[in-house]
Amino acid sequence: MNNQIQTLTKTMKTGNGRRKLTIAVTGLNNIDSPGPGIPVIRGLKEAASFDVRIVGLAYENLEPGIYMHDMVDKAYQIPYPTVGHDTLLARIEYIHAQEKLDVIIPNFDAELYSFIKIQPRLEQLGIHMLLPTLEQFDARLKGKLFEFGEKYDIEVPKSSEVFSVDELAEKLKKYEYPVAIKGKFYEAGIAYSYEQAKSYFHKIGAKWGTPIIIQEFIKGQELNVTALGDGKGRTIGAVPMRKTYITDSGKGWAGISLGDPSLVKMAEKLISKTKWAGGLELELIKEEKTGKIYLIEINPRFPAWVYLAVGCGQNHPEALVRMALGEKIAPFKKFDVGKMFIRYSYDMICDMADFKKMAIDGER
Amino acid sequence: MKLKNDVATSESGFVFNAARGESFTTNPIGVDIIRLLKEKKEIADILESLEQQYEIDAATLEKDLYDFLKILKQYNLLEE
């Protein structure tokens, strides 16, 4: 409650009588495999309950969001998660001194651990976040997902973690081909033989490190749900989607919202059992033979297609910010079915001065 | 034979399965069949209605109707 009062007194009212919040957002890499930053910002800009000043937090000087002045009011470089969370905290403290941040929305899996670690300190500074706990974050890691499913009575394909090629051969004996071979954070391939599995092991392992995850392959329709939990077991919103156009690298370039209640129920069950706080994306497969829904992956943040939820009438980023500020909000009751998203790429012509500022000063 | 509840159709022949996010197009005869299915008509009634509308012999009509229903089933548009 104290936090809420502090926040409300701190926030400025704009000309239209609405409060103005300063929100920092990561994931500005709006590339062919886009981060969720820009879609989240679009949701925030369309928020009905507040106006917003956006502070973009970027890892690379060429993240497109830095140059999108209509989306990002001010951009700062932040250190990579591998540098450690103390360095991140020091950088956020500097940014906070300039910007007086109200909320931060981290949008990368790889940075979440650091943000969860520094959350108590940021709360003391008056910067709010709505994030899963470390236990929740760890429990849904790809290598542990099978145990997660057993614990919460959710169907999950069998999986194993593998650290070496010798171990790969041994563990594969327990599986039938095809199998899915997945990186611990990103990338996956479907292997139809040991040779293919080995090739994926080396390719994905070289890029993302070990463990590599072997997962039983379920034949069926791949579906996704973007959802938001309040941390107390309540689902604030959930919108299911099927990708209707997939790029060579397996990313959805177009998709459509679905009216399948069993998918929303799956999200509600998972959020209720885990008491998940914050945004998440469920990757699911509806098995062709049985109609059973299997949980393939939980991404612990909003997906890059979260703006489809906004377009369907559920502004998840706005709801997340309000909850982060301690407000009680009612769950969304409905969403539009049959709404489509289609991505496009767009060449911005940018001023060299912005690049120079980011490269030299670490901000623009 | 029943069309799934979450299947939406238009007079122009656009068929949308909201649960699966899949869309299809069909010709005017397909539109008629789907409309009759939506009205919960039995196969015999559908055959009779189509026979009155189109110049076709009963055997061919029946075969074509069952072929079309098979396609609808294959595309997950009919209840089990």
CSV table of C-alpha atoms in Angstrom, one decimal:
chain,number,residue,atom,x,y,z
A,1,MET,CA,0.0,0.0,0.0
A,2,ASN,CA,2.9,2.3,0.9
A,3,ASN,CA,4.4,1.7,-2.5
A,4,GLN,CA,1.1,2.5,-4.1
A,5,ILE,CA,0.8,5.8,-2.3
A,6,GLN,CA,4.4,6.8,-3.0
A,7,THR,CA,3.8,6.0,-6.7
A,8,LEU,CA,0.6,7.8,-7.0
A,9,THR,CA,2.0,10.9,-5.3
A,10,LYS,CA,5.1,10.8,-7.4
A,11,THR,CA,3.4,10.4,-10.8
A,12,MET,CA,2.7,13.6,-12.6
A,13,LYS,CA,-0.7,14.4,-14.1
A,14,THR,CA,-0.7,15.3,-17.7
A,15,GLY,CA,-2.9,17.9,-19.5
A,16,ASN,CA,-5.7,15.4,-20.0
A,17,GLY,CA,-5.7,14.7,-16.2
A,18,ARG,CA,-4.1,11.3,-16.6
A,19,ARG,CA,-1.0,10.4,-14.7
A,20,LYS,CA,2.2,10.1,-16.6
A,21,LEU,CA,4.5,7.1,-15.9
A,22,THR,CA,8.1,6.6,-16.9
A,23,ILE,CA,8.5,3.0,-17.9
A,24,ALA,CA,11.8,1.3,-19.0
A,25,VAL,CA,11.6,-1.5,-21.5
A,26,THR,CA,14.2,-3.9,-22.8
A,27,GLY,CA,14.0,-6.1,-25.9
A,28,LEU,CA,14.2,-3.3,-28.5
A,29,ASN,CA,15.7,-5.7,-31.1
A,30,ASN,CA,12.9,-5.5,-33.5
A,31,ILE,CA,14.7,-7.7,-36.1
A,32,ASP,CA,13.6,-10.8,-38.0
A,33,SER,CA,13.5,-12.7,-34.8
A,34,PRO,CA,12.0,-9.8,-32.8
A,35,GLY,CA,12.2,-9.1,-29.1
A,36,PRO,CA,9.0,-8.1,-27.4
A,37,GLY,CA,10.0,-4.6,-26.5
A,38,ILE,CA,8.4,-2.6,-29.3
A,39,PRO,CA,5.1,-4.6,-29.1
A,40,VAL,CA,5.0,-4.0,-25.3
A,41,ILE,CA,5.7,-0.3,-25.9
A,42,ARG,CA,2.8,-0.1,-28.4
A,43,GLY,CA,0.5,-1.6,-25.7
A,44,LEU,CA,1.7,1.0,-23.2
A,45,LYS,CA,1.3,3.9,-25.6
A,46,GLU,CA,-2.4,2.7,-26.1
A,47,ALA,CA,-3.0,2.4,-22.3
A,48,ALA,CA,-6.4,3.8,-21.3
A,49,SER,CA,-5.3,4.5,-17.7
A,50,PHE,CA,-2.1,6.4,-18.0
A,51,ASP,CA,0.2,8.3,-20.3
A,52,VAL,CA,3.8,7.1,-20.7
A,53,ARG,CA,7.3,8.2,-21.3
A,54,ILE,CA,9.3,5.3,-22.6
A,55,VAL,CA,13.0,4.7,-21.6
A,56,GLY,CA,14.5,2.0,-23.9
A,57,LEU,CA,17.2,-0.2,-22.4
A,58,ALA,CA,19.4,-1.7,-25.1
A,59,TYR,CA,22.4,-4.1,-25.2
A,60,GLU,CA,23.5,-3.3,-28.8
A,61,ASN,CA,23.9,0.0,-30.6
A,62,LEU,CA,21.9,-1.3,-33.6
A,63,GLU,CA,18.7,-2.4,-31.8
A,64,PRO,CA,16.1,-0.8,-34.0
A,65,GLY,CA,14.0,0.5,-31.1
A,66,ILE,CA,16.8,2.9,-30.2
A,67,TYR,CA,16.1,4.8,-33.5
A,68,MET,CA,12.3,4.7,-33.2
A,69,HIS,CA,11.7,8.1,-31.7
A,70,ASP,CA,7.9,7.7,-31.8
A,71,MET,CA,8.2,4.7,-29.6
A,72,VAL,CA,11.3,5.3,-27.4
A,73,ASP,CA,11.7,8.7,-25.8
A,74,LYS,CA,15.2,8.1,-24.5
A,75,ALA,CA,17.5,5.1,-24.9
A,76,TYR,CA,20.3,3.8,-22.6
A,77,GLN,CA,22.7,1.0,-23.1
A,78,ILE,CA,22.8,-1.6,-20.3
A,79,PRO,CA,25.4,-4.3,-19.6
A,80,TYR,CA,25.0,-7.9,-20.7
A,81,PRO,CA,23.7,-10.3,-18.1
A,82,THR,CA,27.0,-12.2,-18.1
A,83,VAL,CA,28.7,-9.1,-16.5
A,84,GLY,CA,26.7,-9.7,-13.3
A,85,HIS,CA,23.8,-8.1,-11.6
A,86,ASP,CA,25.8,-5.6,-9.5
A,87,THR,CA,26.9,-3.9,-12.7
A,88,LEU,CA,23.3,-3.9,-14.0
A,89,LEU,CA,22.1,-2.4,-10.7
A,90,ALA,CA,24.7,0.4,-10.8
A,91,ARG,CA,23.6,1.2,-14.4
A,92,ILE,CA,19.9,1.2,-13.5
A,93,GLU,CA,20.6,3.4,-10.5
A,94,TYR,CA,22.3,5.9,-12.9
A,95,ILE,CA,19.4,5.8,-15.3
A,96,HIS,CA,16.9,6.2,-12.5
A,97,ALA,CA,18.8,9.3,-11.3
A,98,GLN,CA,18.2,10.8,-14.7
A,99,GLU,CA,14.7,9.5,-15.5
A,100,LYS,CA,12.9,8.7,-12.2
A,101,LEU,CA,11.6,5.3,-13.4
A,102,ASP,CA,8.3,4.0,-12.2
A,103,VAL,CA,8.4,0.6,-13.7
A,104,ILE,CA,10.8,-1.7,-15.6
A,105,ILE,CA,9.5,-4.4,-18.0
A,106,PRO,CA,12.4,-6.8,-18.8
A,107,ASN,CA,11.6,-8.8,-22.0
A,108,PHE,CA,14.5,-11.3,-22.4
A,109,ASP,CA,14.7,-14.7,-20.8
A,110,ALA,CA,18.5,-14.3,-20.4
A,111,GLU,CA,18.3,-11.1,-18.4
A,112,LEU,CA,15.4,-12.1,-16.1
A,113,TYR,CA,17.6,-13.8,-13.6
A,114,SER,CA,19.5,-10.6,-13.0
A,115,PHE,CA,16.4,-8.5,-12.7
A,116,ILE,CA,14.8,-10.9,-10.3
A,117,LYS,CA,18.0,-10.7,-8.2
A,118,ILE,CA,18.0,-6.9,-8.1
A,119,GLN,CA,14.2,-6.5,-7.6
A,120,PRO,CA,14.3,-5.9,-3.8
A,121,ARG,CA,16.8,-3.1,-4.3
A,122,LEU,CA,14.9,-1.5,-7.1
A,123,GLU,CA,11.7,-1.6,-5.0
A,124,GLN,CA,13.6,0.4,-2.4
A,125,LEU,CA,14.4,3.0,-5.1
A,126,GLY,CA,10.7,3.1,-6.0
A,127,ILE,CA,11.1,1.1,-9.3
A,128,HIS,CA,8.4,-1.5,-9.6
A,129,MET,CA,8.4,-4.8,-11.6
A,130,LEU,CA,6.0,-7.7,-11.8
A,131,LEU,CA,8.2,-10.8,-12.2
A,132,PRO,CA,8.1,-14.5,-11.3
A,133,THR,CA,10.1,-15.6,-8.3
A,134,LEU,CA,13.5,-17.3,-8.8
A,135,GLU,CA,11.8,-20.6,-7.9
A,136,GLN,CA,9.1,-20.2,-10.6
A,137,PHE,CA,11.7,-19.0,-13.1
A,138,ASP,CA,13.9,-22.0,-12.5
A,139,ALA,CA,11.1,-24.6,-12.3
A,140,ARG,CA,10.0,-23.9,-15.9
A,141,LEU,CA,13.5,-24.2,-17.4
A,142,LYS,CA,13.4,-26.5,-20.4
A,143,GLY,CA,15.5,-29.2,-18.8
A,144,LYS,CA,13.2,-29.3,-15.8
A,145,LEU,CA,9.8,-29.0,-17.6
A,146,PHE,CA,9.0,-32.7,-17.3
A,147,GLU,CA,9.2,-32.6,-13.5
A,148,PHE,CA,7.3,-29.3,-13.6
A,149,GLY,CA,4.5,-31.1,-15.4
A,150,GLU,CA,4.4,-34.0,-13.0
A,151,LYS,CA,4.3,-31.6,-10.0
A,152,TYR,CA,1.4,-29.6,-11.4
A,153,ASP,CA,-0.5,-32.3,-13.2
A,154,ILE,CA,0.2,-30.9,-16.7
A,155,GLU,CA,1.0,-33.0,-19.7
A,156,VAL,CA,4.6,-32.4,-20.8
A,157,PRO,CA,6.5,-34.5,-23.3
A,158,LYS,CA,9.4,-36.5,-21.8
A,159,SER,CA,12.7,-34.7,-21.9
A,160,SER,CA,16.3,-35.0,-20.8
A,161,GLU,CA,19.2,-32.6,-20.3
A,162,VAL,CA,22.4,-33.5,-22.1
A,163,PHE,CA,25.9,-32.0,-21.5
A,164,SER,CA,28.1,-34.1,-23.9
A,165,VAL,CA,27.9,-36.1,-27.1
A,166,ASP,CA,28.5,-39.4,-25.2
A,167,GLU,CA,25.6,-38.6,-23.0
A,168,LEU,CA,23.5,-37.7,-26.0
A,169,ALA,CA,23.9,-41.2,-27.5
A,170,GLU,CA,23.1,-42.8,-24.2
A,171,LYS,CA,20.0,-40.7,-23.5
A,172,LEU,CA,18.7,-41.0,-27.0
A,173,LYS,CA,18.3,-44.8,-26.4
A,174,LYS,CA,15.2,-44.0,-24.3
A,175,TYR,CA,13.5,-42.1,-27.1
A,176,GLU,CA,11.9,-42.9,-30.4
A,177,TYR,CA,12.7,-40.8,-33.5
A,178,PRO,CA,11.9,-38.1,-34.4
A,179,VAL,CA,13.0,-36.2,-31.3
A,180,ALA,CA,13.2,-32.4,-30.6
A,181,ILE,CA,16.7,-31.1,-29.8
A,182,LYS,CA,16.6,-27.7,-28.1
A,183,GLY,CA,18.9,-25.1,-26.9
A,184,LYS,CA,18.6,-24.0,-23.2
A,185,PHE,CA,17.4,-20.5,-24.2
A,186,TYR,CA,16.6,-20.5,-27.9
A,187,GLU,CA,16.6,-22.6,-31.1
A,188,ALA,CA,15.4,-26.1,-31.7
A,189,GLY,CA,15.5,-28.8,-34.4
A,190,ILE,CA,13.7,-32.0,-35.1
A,191,ALA,CA,16.1,-34.9,-35.6
A,192,TYR,CA,15.1,-38.1,-37.4
A,193,SER,CA,18.4,-40.0,-36.7
A,194,TYR,CA,21.3,-40.0,-34.3
A,195,GLU,CA,23.4,-38.2,-36.9
A,196,GLN,CA,20.9,-35.4,-37.2
A,197,ALA,CA,20.6,-35.2,-33.4
A,198,LYS,CA,24.4,-34.9,-33.1
A,199,SER,CA,24.6,-32.2,-35.7
A,200,TYR,CA,21.9,-30.2,-33.8
A,201,PHE,CA,23.7,-30.8,-30.5
A,202,HIS,CA,26.9,-29.3,-31.9
A,203,LYS,CA,25.2,-26.4,-33.8
A,204,ILE,CA,22.9,-25.3,-30.9
A,205,GLY,CA,25.5,-26.1,-28.2
A,206,ALA,CA,28.1,-23.9,-29.9
A,207,LYS,CA,25.7,-21.0,-29.9
A,208,TRP,CA,23.9,-21.3,-26.5
A,209,GLY,CA,26.0,-23.6,-24.5
A,210,THR,CA,24.9,-26.7,-22.6
A,211,PRO,CA,22.7,-28.3,-21.5
A,212,ILE,CA,21.0,-29.3,-24.7
A,213,ILE,CA,17.5,-30.7,-24.2
A,214,ILE,CA,16.2,-33.8,-25.8
A,215,GLN,CA,12.4,-33.8,-26.0
A,216,GLU,CA,9.9,-36.4,-27.1
A,217,PHE,CA,8.3,-35.3,-30.4
A,218,ILE,CA,4.5,-34.9,-30.3
A,219,LYS,CA,2.7,-34.8,-33.6
A,220,GLY,CA,0.0,-32.2,-33.7
A,221,GLN,CA,-0.9,-28.6,-34.1
A,222,GLU,CA,1.4,-26.1,-32.5
A,223,LEU,CA,-0.4,-23.4,-30.5
A,224,ASN,CA,0.7,-20.5,-28.3
A,225,VAL,CA,-0.9,-18.5,-25.5
A,226,THR,CA,0.2,-15.1,-24.2
A,227,ALA,CA,-1.0,-14.7,-20.6
A,228,LEU,CA,-0.6,-12.6,-17.5
A,229,GLY,CA,-0.7,-13.8,-13.9
A,230,ASP,CA,-1.1,-11.7,-10.8
A,231,GLY,CA,1.2,-13.7,-8.6
A,232,LYS,CA,-1.7,-14.9,-6.4
A,233,GLY,CA,-3.0,-17.6,-8.8
A,234,ARG,CA,-5.3,-15.4,-10.8
A,235,THR,CA,-5.1,-15.2,-14.6
A,236,ILE,CA,-5.6,-11.5,-15.6
A,237,GLY,CA,-5.7,-12.3,-19.3
A,238,ALA,CA,-4.9,-15.0,-21.8
A,239,VAL,CA,-5.1,-15.0,-25.6
A,240,PRO,CA,-4.4,-18.1,-27.7
A,241,MET,CA,-2.9,-17.9,-31.2
A,242,ARG,CA,-1.8,-20.2,-34.0
A,243,LYS,CA,1.1,-19.1,-36.2
A,244,THR,CA,-0.2,-19.0,-39.8
A,245,TYR,CA,3.1,-18.0,-41.4
A,246,ILE,CA,6.5,-19.3,-40.1
A,247,THR,CA,9.9,-18.0,-41.3
A,248,ASP,CA,12.9,-20.1,-42.1
A,249,SER,CA,14.1,-19.6,-38.6
A,250,GLY,CA,10.8,-20.9,-37.1
A,251,LYS,CA,9.5,-17.5,-36.1
A,252,GLY,CA,5.8,-16.6,-36.5
A,253,TRP,CA,5.5,-13.9,-39.1
A,254,ALA,CA,1.7,-14.0,-39.0
A,255,GLY,CA,-0.9,-15.5,-36.6
A,256,ILE,CA,-4.5,-15.6,-35.7
A,257,SER,CA,-6.3,-15.5,-32.3
A,258,LEU,CA,-8.2,-18.7,-31.5
A,259,GLY,CA,-11.5,-19.4,-29.8
A,260,ASP,CA,-10.4,-22.6,-28.2
A,261,PRO,CA,-11.4,-22.5,-24.5
A,262,SER,CA,-9.2,-25.5,-23.6
A,263,LEU,CA,-6.1,-23.4,-24.3
A,264,VAL,CA,-7.2,-20.6,-22.0
A,265,LYS,CA,-8.0,-23.2,-19.4
A,266,MET,CA,-4.5,-24.6,-19.7
A,267,ALA,CA,-3.1,-21.1,-19.0
A,268,GLU,CA,-5.4,-20.6,-16.1
A,269,LYS,CA,-4.5,-24.0,-14.6
A,270,LEU,CA,-0.8,-23.3,-14.9
A,271,ILE,CA,-1.0,-19.8,-13.4
A,272,SER,CA,-3.3,-20.9,-10.6
A,273,LYS,CA,-1.0,-23.8,-9.6
A,274,THR,CA,2.3,-21.9,-9.9
A,275,LYS,CA,0.9,-18.5,-8.8
A,276,TRP,CA,2.9,-17.0,-11.6
A,277,ALA,CA,3.6,-13.2,-11.5
A,278,GLY,CA,3.9,-11.3,-14.7
A,279,GLY,CA,3.7,-12.1,-18.4
A,280,LEU,CA,4.4,-15.5,-19.9
A,281,GLU,CA,4.0,-17.4,-23.1
A,282,LEU,CA,3.0,-21.0,-23.3
A,283,GLU,CA,4.1,-23.1,-26.3
A,284,LEU,CA,1.6,-26.0,-26.6
A,285,ILE,CA,0.9,-28.9,-28.9
A,286,LYS,CA,-2.6,-30.3,-29.4
A,287,GLU,CA,-1.9,-33.9,-30.2
A,288,GLU,CA,-3.5,-35.0,-33.5
A,289,LYS,CA,-4.5,-38.5,-32.3
A,290,THR,CA,-5.9,-37.7,-28.8
A,291,GLY,CA,-6.7,-34.0,-28.8
A,292,LYS,CA,-4.5,-33.8,-25.6
A,293,ILE,CA,-2.7,-30.5,-25.0
A,294,TYR,CA,0.9,-30.8,-24.2
A,295,LEU,CA,3.0,-28.1,-22.7
A,296,ILE,CA,6.2,-27.7,-24.7
A,297,GLU,CA,7.7,-24.6,-23.2
A,298,ILE,CA,7.0,-21.7,-20.8
A,299,ASN,CA,8.7,-18.4,-21.8
A,300,PRO,CA,8.9,-16.3,-18.7
A,301,ARG,CA,7.9,-13.0,-20.3
A,302,PHE,CA,5.6,-11.6,-22.9
A,303,PRO,CA,6.1,-13.0,-26.5
A,304,ALA,CA,7.0,-10.7,-29.4
A,305,TRP,CA,3.4,-11.2,-30.6
A,306,VAL,CA,1.9,-9.8,-27.4
A,307,TYR,CA,0.4,-6.8,-29.4
A,308,LEU,CA,-2.1,-9.3,-30.9
A,309,ALA,CA,-3.6,-9.5,-27.3
A,310,VAL,CA,-3.9,-5.7,-27.3
A,311,GLY,CA,-5.5,-5.8,-30.7
A,312,CYS,CA,-8.0,-8.5,-29.4
A,313,GLY,CA,-9.0,-6.2,-26.5
A,314,GLN,CA,-6.7,-7.3,-23.7
A,315,ASN,CA,-3.9,-4.8,-23.1
A,316,HIS,CA,-1.6,-7.1,-21.1
A,317,PRO,CA,1.3,-4.6,-20.9
A,318,GLU,CA,-1.0,-2.0,-19.4
A,319,ALA,CA,-2.4,-4.5,-16.9
A,320,LEU,CA,1.1,-5.6,-15.9
A,321,VAL,CA,2.2,-2.0,-15.2
A,322,ARG,CA,-0.9,-1.4,-13.0
A,323,MET,CA,-0.3,-4.6,-11.0
A,324,ALA,CA,3.4,-3.7,-10.7
A,325,LEU,CA,2.3,-0.4,-9.1
A,326,GLY,CA,0.2,-2.4,-6.6
A,327,GLU,CA,-3.2,-1.7,-8.1
A,328,LYS,CA,-5.9,-4.4,-8.0
A,329,ILE,CA,-7.4,-5.1,-11.4
A,330,ALA,CA,-10.2,-7.2,-12.7
A,331,PRO,CA,-9.3,-10.0,-15.1
A,332,PHE,CA,-10.2,-9.5,-18.8
A,333,LYS,CA,-13.4,-11.5,-19.5
A,334,LYS,CA,-13.2,-11.8,-23.3
A,335,PHE,CA,-11.1,-11.2,-26.4
A,336,ASP,CA,-11.7,-11.0,-30.2
A,337,VAL,CA,-11.4,-14.4,-32.0
A,338,GLY,CA,-10.1,-14.4,-35.6
A,339,LYS,CA,-7.9,-11.3,-35.3
A,340,MET,CA,-4.7,-11.6,-37.3
A,341,PHE,CA,-1.3,-10.2,-36.9
A,342,ILE,CA,1.1,-9.9,-39.8
A,343,ARG,CA,4.6,-8.6,-39.4
A,344,TYR,CA,6.5,-6.5,-41.9
A,345,SER,CA,10.0,-5.2,-42.1
A,346,TYR,CA,10.7,-1.5,-42.7
A,347,ASP,CA,13.9,0.3,-43.5
A,348,MET,CA,14.3,3.3,-41.2
A,349,ILE,CA,16.6,6.1,-42.3
A,350,CYS,CA,18.5,7.1,-39.2
A,351,ASP,CA,20.7,9.9,-38.2
A,352,MET,CA,24.3,9.0,-37.6
A,353,ALA,CA,24.2,11.3,-34.5
A,354,ASP,CA,22.0,8.8,-32.6
A,355,PHE,CA,24.4,5.9,-33.4
A,356,LYS,CA,27.3,8.1,-32.3
A,357,LYS,CA,25.7,9.0,-29.0
A,358,MET,CA,24.9,5.4,-28.2
A,359,ALA,CA,28.4,4.2,-29.1
A,360,ILE,CA,30.2,7.0,-27.2
A,361,ASP,CA,27.9,8.0,-24.4
A,362,GLY,CA,25.8,4.8,-24.0
A,363,GLU,CA,22.6,6.9,-24.3
A,364,ARG,CA,20.7,9.0,-26.8
B,1,MET,CA,-23.7,-35.0,-39.0
B,2,LYS,CA,-23.2,-31.7,-37.2
B,3,LEU,CA,-21.1,-28.7,-38.0
B,4,LYS,CA,-18.9,-27.7,-35.1
B,5,ASN,CA,-20.2,-24.7,-33.0
B,6,ASP,CA,-17.1,-22.7,-33.5
B,7,VAL,CA,-17.2,-22.8,-37.3
B,8,ALA,CA,-18.3,-19.5,-38.8
B,9,THR,CA,-19.4,-19.3,-42.5
B,10,SER,CA,-20.3,-16.5,-44.8
B,11,GLU,CA,-22.6,-16.4,-47.9
B,12,SER,CA,-19.6,-15.8,-50.0
B,13,GLY,CA,-18.1,-19.2,-49.2
B,14,PHE,CA,-15.6,-18.3,-46.5
B,15,VAL,CA,-15.4,-20.9,-43.8
B,16,PHE,CA,-13.5,-20.1,-40.5
B,17,ASN,CA,-12.8,-22.6,-37.7
B,18,ALA,CA,-12.3,-20.3,-34.7
B,19,ALA,CA,-10.9,-23.0,-32.5
B,20,ARG,CA,-8.1,-23.9,-34.8
B,21,GLY,CA,-7.7,-20.5,-36.7
B,22,GLU,CA,-8.0,-22.2,-40.0
B,23,SER,CA,-10.0,-20.8,-43.0
B,24,PHE,CA,-11.3,-22.3,-46.2
B,25,THR,CA,-13.2,-21.3,-49.2
B,26,THR,CA,-16.0,-23.3,-50.8
B,27,ASN,CA,-18.2,-22.9,-53.9
B,28,PRO,CA,-22.0,-22.0,-53.8
B,29,ILE,CA,-23.0,-25.6,-53.5
B,30,GLY,CA,-20.7,-26.0,-50.6
B,31,VAL,CA,-22.3,-22.9,-49.0
B,32,ASP,CA,-25.7,-24.5,-49.4
B,33,ILE,CA,-24.6,-27.8,-47.8
B,34,ILE,CA,-23.0,-26.0,-44.9
B,35,ARG,CA,-26.1,-23.8,-44.4
B,36,LEU,CA,-28.3,-27.0,-44.3
B,37,LEU,CA,-25.9,-28.6,-41.8
B,38,LYS,CA,-26.1,-25.5,-39.7
B,39,GLU,CA,-29.9,-25.9,-39.8
B,40,LYS,CA,-29.3,-29.4,-38.4
B,41,LYS,CA,-30.8,-31.1,-41.4
B,42,GLU,CA,-30.4,-34.8,-41.8
B,43,ILE,CA,-28.5,-36.2,-44.8
B,44,ALA,CA,-31.8,-37.3,-46.5
B,45,ASP,CA,-33.2,-33.7,-46.2
B,46,ILE,CA,-30.0,-32.2,-47.6
B,47,LEU,CA,-30.1,-34.6,-50.6
B,48,GLU,CA,-33.7,-33.7,-51.2
B,49,SER,CA,-33.1,-30.0,-51.0
B,50,LEU,CA,-30.1,-30.1,-53.3
B,51,GLU,CA,-31.9,-32.4,-55.8
B,52,GLN,CA,-34.6,-29.7,-56.1
B,53,GLN,CA,-32.1,-26.9,-56.6
B,54,TYR,CA,-29.6,-28.5,-59.0
B,55,GLU,CA,-30.0,-30.6,-62.2
B,56,ILE,CA,-28.2,-33.8,-61.1
B,57,ASP,CA,-29.0,-37.5,-60.8
B,58,ALA,CA,-29.5,-38.8,-57.3
B,59,ALA,CA,-26.6,-41.3,-57.3
B,60,THR,CA,-24.0,-38.6,-58.3
B,61,LEU,CA,-25.4,-36.1,-55.9
B,62,GLU,CA,-25.2,-38.6,-53.0
B,63,LYS,CA,-21.6,-39.5,-53.9
B,64,ASP,CA,-20.6,-35.9,-54.2
B,65,LEU,CA,-22.3,-35.0,-50.9
B,66,TYR,CA,-20.5,-37.8,-49.0
B,67,ASP,CA,-17.2,-36.7,-50.6
B,68,PHE,CA,-17.8,-33.1,-49.4
B,69,LEU,CA,-18.7,-34.3,-45.9
B,70,LYS,CA,-15.6,-36.4,-45.8
B,71,ILE,CA,-13.6,-33.2,-46.6
B,72,LEU,CA,-15.3,-31.3,-43.9
B,73,LYS,CA,-14.5,-34.0,-41.4
B,74,GLN,CA,-10.9,-34.2,-42.6
B,75,TYR,CA,-10.6,-30.4,-42.0
B,76,ASN,CA,-12.1,-30.8,-38.5
B,77,LEU,CA,-15.2,-28.9,-39.2
B,78,LEU,CA,-17.7,-31.6,-38.2
B,79,GLU,CA,-18.4,-33.0,-34.7
B,80,GLU,CA,-17.1,-36.5,-34.1
